[in-house]
Amino acid sequence: MAAHKLYLIRHGVAEERGDGWPDDTRRPLTEGGMAGLRKEARGLVRLGVTFDAVLTSPLVRARQTADIVAAAFDTRPPIVTIDSLSPGGSTQSVLNDLEAHARRANIAIVGHEPGMGELAARLAGLKRAMEFKKGAVCRIDIASLPPAGPGALRWFLTPKILRELRK
C-alpha cells in the first residue's frame, strides 16, 4: 500500500478574466462553479476518499475550492496555503513544500493549470502534462515525500463523473 495518496484538484469554474477582475489573484468562483464543486466533493465522499489536509494555492478561486471540498467531509481537514501552488510556481517548489507534510497520508492539493497537469505528470512519471478540466481530480499514490520515484496514477475523474457519483 502507498504511504501517501495525493489528490490533485484543479479549482472550479471562476469568473472570466477581464476588466471586472484586474487583479487575477482575487478572481472568485462563479455561483455555478461553487454549486458544481459541492456536488463533486460529495462524489469524493461517496468514493470513500478522506483527507488529512487540503493544500491550496493562495488565489481566491483555489481557496474557495479548498473550502468547499473540505466542508464536504465530516472530519473537516485543515486547509494549508502553499504559495508554490500559485500560477507560475515550479513543480520542484511544490514537491519541496510537500515534504513538510510527509506525516500525512491523504493529501488534497488544489491549484491551477498548467501547474496541476505538470505536477501530476511528474508524480506519475509521465512524459507529458495531464490536462485538468476545472474541478477535475486525480489520485496518485506515492511511496514517500519527497517522491523517490514515480508513483502510481490510480484514477483521473472529470467533474461530470464526480457529480454522477454523488447520487
PDB file of C-alpha atoms in Angstrom:
ATOM      1  CA  MET A   1       0.000   0.000   0.000  1.00  0.00           C
ATOM      2  CA  ALA A   2       1.179   3.510  -0.760  1.00  0.00           C
ATOM      3  CA  ALA A   3       2.441   5.655   2.070  1.00  0.00           C
ATOM      4  CA  HIS A   4       0.735   8.698   0.553  1.00  0.00           C
ATOM      5  CA  LYS A   5      -2.383   9.223  -1.529  1.00  0.00           C
ATOM      6  CA  LEU A   6      -2.230  12.569  -3.305  1.00  0.00           C
ATOM      7  CA  TYR A   7      -5.428  14.018  -4.758  1.00  0.00           C
ATOM      8  CA  LEU A   8      -4.702  16.749  -7.289  1.00  0.00           C
ATOM      9  CA  ILE A   9      -7.668  19.077  -7.819  1.00  0.00           C
ATOM     10  CA  ARG A  10      -7.998  21.929 -10.281  1.00  0.00           C
ATOM     11  CA  HIS A  11     -10.079  24.828  -8.956  1.00  0.00           C
ATOM     12  CA  GLY A  12     -13.702  25.126 -10.061  1.00  0.00           C
ATOM     13  CA  VAL A  13     -15.211  27.386 -12.715  1.00  0.00           C
ATOM     14  CA  ALA A  14     -14.246  31.001 -11.989  1.00  0.00           C
ATOM     15  CA  GLU A  15     -15.360  34.404 -13.213  1.00  0.00           C
ATOM     16  CA  GLU A  16     -13.971  35.345 -16.630  1.00  0.00           C
ATOM     17  CA  ARG A  17     -10.744  37.279 -16.791  1.00  0.00           C
ATOM     18  CA  GLY A  18     -11.110  40.864 -17.874  1.00  0.00           C
ATOM     19  CA  ASP A  19     -11.740  44.415 -16.778  1.00  0.00           C
ATOM     20  CA  GLY A  20     -14.030  43.235 -13.978  1.00  0.00           C
ATOM     21  CA  TRP A  21     -11.084  41.461 -12.345  1.00  0.00           C
ATOM     22  CA  PRO A  22      -7.907  43.473 -12.940  1.00  0.00           C
ATOM     23  CA  ASP A  23      -6.198  41.536 -10.122  1.00  0.00           C
ATOM     24  CA  ASP A  24      -6.357  37.884 -11.226  1.00  0.00           C
ATOM     25  CA  THR A  25      -5.444  36.680  -7.740  1.00  0.00           C
ATOM     26  CA  ARG A  26      -8.830  37.922  -6.486  1.00  0.00           C
ATOM     27  CA  ARG A  27     -10.976  36.359  -9.231  1.00  0.00           C
ATOM     28  CA  PRO A  28     -13.588  34.155  -7.491  1.00  0.00           C
ATOM     29  CA  LEU A  29     -15.556  31.091  -8.458  1.00  0.00           C
ATOM     30  CA  THR A  30     -18.908  31.619 -10.150  1.00  0.00           C
ATOM     31  CA  GLU A  31     -22.108  30.596  -8.361  1.00  0.00           C
ATOM     32  CA  GLY A  32     -22.355  27.674 -10.783  1.00  0.00           C
ATOM     33  CA  GLY A  33     -18.736  26.786 -10.130  1.00  0.00           C
ATOM     34  CA  MET A  34     -19.386  26.627  -6.382  1.00  0.00           C
ATOM     35  CA  ALA A  35     -22.547  24.546  -6.839  1.00  0.00           C
ATOM     36  CA  GLY A  36     -20.730  22.121  -9.133  1.00  0.00           C
ATOM     37  CA  LEU A  37     -17.865  21.714  -6.682  1.00  0.00           C
ATOM     38  CA  ARG A  38     -20.251  20.886  -3.845  1.00  0.00           C
ATOM     39  CA  LYS A  39     -21.657  18.025  -5.934  1.00  0.00           C
ATOM     40  CA  GLU A  40     -18.188  16.891  -6.999  1.00  0.00           C
ATOM     41  CA  ALA A  41     -16.991  16.886  -3.377  1.00  0.00           C
ATOM     42  CA  ARG A  42     -19.935  14.654  -2.437  1.00  0.00           C
ATOM     43  CA  GLY A  43     -18.752  12.310  -5.202  1.00  0.00           C
ATOM     44  CA  LEU A  44     -15.356  12.126  -3.499  1.00  0.00           C
ATOM     45  CA  VAL A  45     -17.036  11.332  -0.174  1.00  0.00           C
ATOM     46  CA  ARG A  46     -19.047   8.584  -1.864  1.00  0.00           C
ATOM     47  CA  LEU A  47     -15.793   7.078  -3.188  1.00  0.00           C
ATOM     48  CA  GLY A  48     -14.563   6.798   0.395  1.00  0.00           C
ATOM     49  CA  VAL A  49     -11.881   9.449  -0.039  1.00  0.00           C
ATOM     50  CA  THR A  50     -10.535  11.097   3.116  1.00  0.00           C
ATOM     51  CA  PHE A  51      -8.087  13.965   3.537  1.00  0.00           C
ATOM     52  CA  ASP A  52      -5.624  14.623   6.343  1.00  0.00           C
ATOM     53  CA  ALA A  53      -5.015  18.087   4.876  1.00  0.00           C
ATOM     54  CA  VAL A  54      -6.014  20.244   1.917  1.00  0.00           C
ATOM     55  CA  LEU A  55      -3.115  22.232   0.471  1.00  0.00           C
ATOM     56  CA  THR A  56      -4.113  25.157  -1.722  1.00  0.00           C
ATOM     57  CA  SER A  57      -2.859  27.991  -3.852  1.00  0.00           C
ATOM     58  CA  PRO A  58      -3.436  31.360  -2.163  1.00  0.00           C
ATOM     59  CA  LEU A  59      -5.576  32.658  -5.061  1.00  0.00           C
ATOM     60  CA  VAL A  60      -9.227  33.266  -4.158  1.00  0.00           C
ATOM     61  CA  ARG A  61     -10.703  30.708  -6.576  1.00  0.00           C
ATOM     62  CA  ALA A  62      -8.381  27.948  -5.325  1.00  0.00           C
ATOM     63  CA  ARG A  63      -9.013  28.813  -1.689  1.00  0.00           C
ATOM     64  CA  GLN A  64     -12.787  28.743  -2.306  1.00  0.00           C
ATOM     65  CA  THR A  65     -12.378  25.333  -3.949  1.00  0.00           C
ATOM     66  CA  ALA A  66     -10.382  24.063  -0.956  1.00  0.00           C
ATOM     67  CA  ASP A  67     -13.048  25.360   1.459  1.00  0.00           C
ATOM     68  CA  ILE A  68     -15.872  23.673  -0.472  1.00  0.00           C
ATOM     69  CA  VAL A  69     -14.024  20.371  -0.754  1.00  0.00           C
ATOM     70  CA  ALA A  70     -13.022  20.327   2.932  1.00  0.00           C
ATOM     71  CA  ALA A  71     -16.568  21.188   4.054  1.00  0.00           C
ATOM     72  CA  ALA A  72     -17.936  18.028   2.391  1.00  0.00           C
ATOM     73  CA  PHE A  73     -16.203  15.803   4.946  1.00  0.00           C
ATOM     74  CA  ASP A  74     -17.450  15.065   8.475  1.00  0.00           C
ATOM     75  CA  THR A  75     -13.921  15.354   9.826  1.00  0.00           C
ATOM     76  CA  ARG A  76     -13.099  18.643   8.164  1.00  0.00           C
ATOM     77  CA  PRO A  77      -9.405  18.565   7.219  1.00  0.00           C
ATOM     78  CA  PRO A  78      -7.169  21.570   7.847  1.00  0.00           C
ATOM     79  CA  ILE A  79      -6.531  23.881   4.893  1.00  0.00           C
ATOM     80  CA  VAL A  80      -2.943  24.999   4.350  1.00  0.00           C
ATOM     81  CA  THR A  81      -1.964  27.730   1.881  1.00  0.00           C
ATOM     82  CA  ILE A  82       1.118  26.919  -0.203  1.00  0.00           C
ATOM     83  CA  ASP A  83       2.487  29.813  -2.279  1.00  0.00           C
ATOM     84  CA  SER A  84       4.245  27.480  -4.740  1.00  0.00           C
ATOM     85  CA  LEU A  85       0.804  26.312  -5.937  1.00  0.00           C
ATOM     86  CA  SER A  86       0.171  29.787  -7.404  1.00  0.00           C
ATOM     87  CA  PRO A  87       0.181  30.074 -11.206  1.00  0.00           C
ATOM     88  CA  GLY A  88       3.764  30.112 -12.422  1.00  0.00           C
ATOM     89  CA  GLY A  89       5.074  28.199  -9.404  1.00  0.00           C
ATOM     90  CA  SER A  90       7.570  25.475 -10.244  1.00  0.00           C
ATOM     91  CA  THR A  91       6.792  21.797  -9.864  1.00  0.00           C
ATOM     92  CA  GLN A  92      10.024  21.354  -7.917  1.00  0.00           C
ATOM     93  CA  SER A  93       8.968  24.066  -5.450  1.00  0.00           C
ATOM     94  CA  VAL A  94       5.645  22.292  -4.906  1.00  0.00           C
ATOM     95  CA  LEU A  95       7.462  18.994  -4.298  1.00  0.00           C
ATOM     96  CA  ASN A  96       9.774  20.726  -1.826  1.00  0.00           C
ATOM     97  CA  ASP A  97       6.756  22.186   0.006  1.00  0.00           C
ATOM     98  CA  LEU A  98       5.054  18.773   0.107  1.00  0.00           C
ATOM     99  CA  GLU A  99       7.953  17.399   2.123  1.00  0.00           C
ATOM    100  CA  ALA A 100       6.688  19.359   5.146  1.00  0.00           C
ATOM    101  CA  HIS A 101       3.548  17.183   5.031  1.00  0.00           C
ATOM    102  CA  ALA A 102       5.332  13.803   4.953  1.00  0.00           C
ATOM    103  CA  ARG A 103       3.481  12.641   8.096  1.00  0.00           C
ATOM    104  CA  ARG A 104       0.130  12.984   6.351  1.00  0.00           C
ATOM    105  CA  ALA A 105      -1.149  10.032   4.320  1.00  0.00           C
ATOM    106  CA  ASN A 106      -4.067  11.544   2.357  1.00  0.00           C
ATOM    107  CA  ILE A 107      -3.396  14.976   0.923  1.00  0.00           C
ATOM    108  CA  ALA A 108      -5.572  17.083  -1.382  1.00  0.00           C
ATOM    109  CA  ILE A 109      -3.675  19.617  -3.494  1.00  0.00           C
ATOM    110  CA  VAL A 110      -5.721  22.436  -5.067  1.00  0.00           C
ATOM    111  CA  GLY A 111      -4.203  24.519  -7.833  1.00  0.00           C
ATOM    112  CA  HIS A 112      -4.301  25.774 -11.395  1.00  0.00           C
ATOM    113  CA  GLU A 113      -3.447  24.710 -14.920  1.00  0.00           C
ATOM    114  CA  PRO A 114      -0.921  24.091 -16.283  1.00  0.00           C
ATOM    115  CA  GLY A 115       0.644  23.511 -12.857  1.00  0.00           C
ATOM    116  CA  MET A 116      -1.663  20.666 -11.810  1.00  0.00           C
ATOM    117  CA  GLY A 117      -1.072  18.799 -15.065  1.00  0.00           C
ATOM    118  CA  GLU A 118       2.686  19.249 -14.797  1.00  0.00           C
ATOM    119  CA  LEU A 119       2.709  18.123 -11.162  1.00  0.00           C
ATOM    120  CA  ALA A 120       0.597  15.050 -11.980  1.00  0.00           C
ATOM    121  CA  ALA A 121       2.948  14.095 -14.812  1.00  0.00           C
ATOM    122  CA  ARG A 122       5.996  14.461 -12.583  1.00  0.00           C
ATOM    123  CA  LEU A 123       4.457  12.443  -9.754  1.00  0.00           C
ATOM    124  CA  ALA A 124       3.245   9.656 -12.063  1.00  0.00           C
ATOM    125  CA  GLY A 125       6.401   9.530 -14.194  1.00  0.00           C
ATOM    126  CA  LEU A 126       4.647  10.632 -17.387  1.00  0.00           C
ATOM    127  CA  LYS A 127       6.401  12.381 -20.265  1.00  0.00           C
ATOM    128  CA  ARG A 128       3.620  14.921 -20.889  1.00  0.00           C
ATOM    129  CA  ALA A 129       1.467  17.037 -18.639  1.00  0.00           C
ATOM    130  CA  MET A 130      -2.055  15.811 -17.975  1.00  0.00           C
ATOM    131  CA  GLU A 131      -4.910  18.161 -18.882  1.00  0.00           C
ATOM    132  CA  PHE A 132      -7.175  19.025 -15.963  1.00  0.00           C
ATOM    133  CA  LYS A 133     -10.654  20.393 -16.569  1.00  0.00           C
ATOM    134  CA  LYS A 134     -11.860  22.820 -13.926  1.00  0.00           C
ATOM    135  CA  GLY A 135     -12.927  20.695 -10.963  1.00  0.00           C
ATOM    136  CA  ALA A 136     -11.174  17.512 -12.160  1.00  0.00           C
ATOM    137  CA  VAL A 137      -9.440  15.287  -9.603  1.00  0.00           C
ATOM    138  CA  CYS A 138      -6.743  12.654  -9.952  1.00  0.00           C
ATOM    139  CA  ARG A 139      -5.295  10.310  -7.360  1.00  0.00           C
ATOM    140  CA  ILE A 140      -1.623   9.401  -7.431  1.00  0.00           C
ATOM    141  CA  ASP A 141      -0.134   7.033  -4.853  1.00  0.00           C
ATOM    142  CA  ILE A 142       3.491   7.572  -3.892  1.00  0.00           C
ATOM    143  CA  ALA A 143       5.815   5.773  -1.501  1.00  0.00           C
ATOM    144  CA  SER A 144       7.444   8.818   0.098  1.00  0.00           C
ATOM    145  CA  LEU A 145       7.554  12.594   0.326  1.00  0.00           C
ATOM    146  CA  PRO A 146       9.502  13.904  -1.398  1.00  0.00           C
ATOM    147  CA  PRO A 147       8.903  11.238  -4.045  1.00  0.00           C
ATOM    148  CA  ALA A 148      11.920   8.994  -4.628  1.00  0.00           C
ATOM    149  CA  GLY A 149      10.486   7.747  -7.922  1.00  0.00           C
ATOM    150  CA  PRO A 150       7.306   7.706  -9.949  1.00  0.00           C
ATOM    151  CA  GLY A 151       4.064   6.979  -8.212  1.00  0.00           C
ATOM    152  CA  ALA A 152       1.005   5.136  -9.479  1.00  0.00           C
ATOM    153  CA  LEU A 153      -1.833   7.010 -11.172  1.00  0.00           C
ATOM    154  CA  ARG A 154      -4.884   5.317  -9.633  1.00  0.00           C
ATOM    155  CA  TRP A 155      -7.658   7.348 -11.246  1.00  0.00           C
ATOM    156  CA  PHE A 156      -8.428  10.615 -13.000  1.00  0.00           C
ATOM    157  CA  LEU A 157     -12.040  11.798 -12.807  1.00  0.00           C
ATOM    158  CA  THR A 158     -13.788  14.563 -14.691  1.00  0.00           C
ATOM    159  CA  PRO A 159     -16.216  16.891 -12.912  1.00  0.00           C
ATOM    160  CA  LYS A 160     -19.124  15.203 -14.711  1.00  0.00           C
ATOM    161  CA  ILE A 161     -18.189  11.758 -13.396  1.00  0.00           C
ATOM    162  CA  LEU A 162     -17.708  13.108  -9.861  1.00  0.00           C
ATOM    163  CA  ARG A 163     -21.150  14.744  -9.979  1.00  0.00           C
ATOM    164  CA  GLU A 164     -22.693  11.444 -11.123  1.00  0.00           C
ATOM    165  CA  LEU A 165     -21.003   9.569  -8.276  1.00  0.00           C
ATOM    166  CA  ARG A 166     -22.670  11.743  -5.643  1.00  0.00           C
ATOM    167  CA  LYS A 167     -26.104  10.247  -6.370  1.00  0.00           C
TER     168      LYS A 167
END
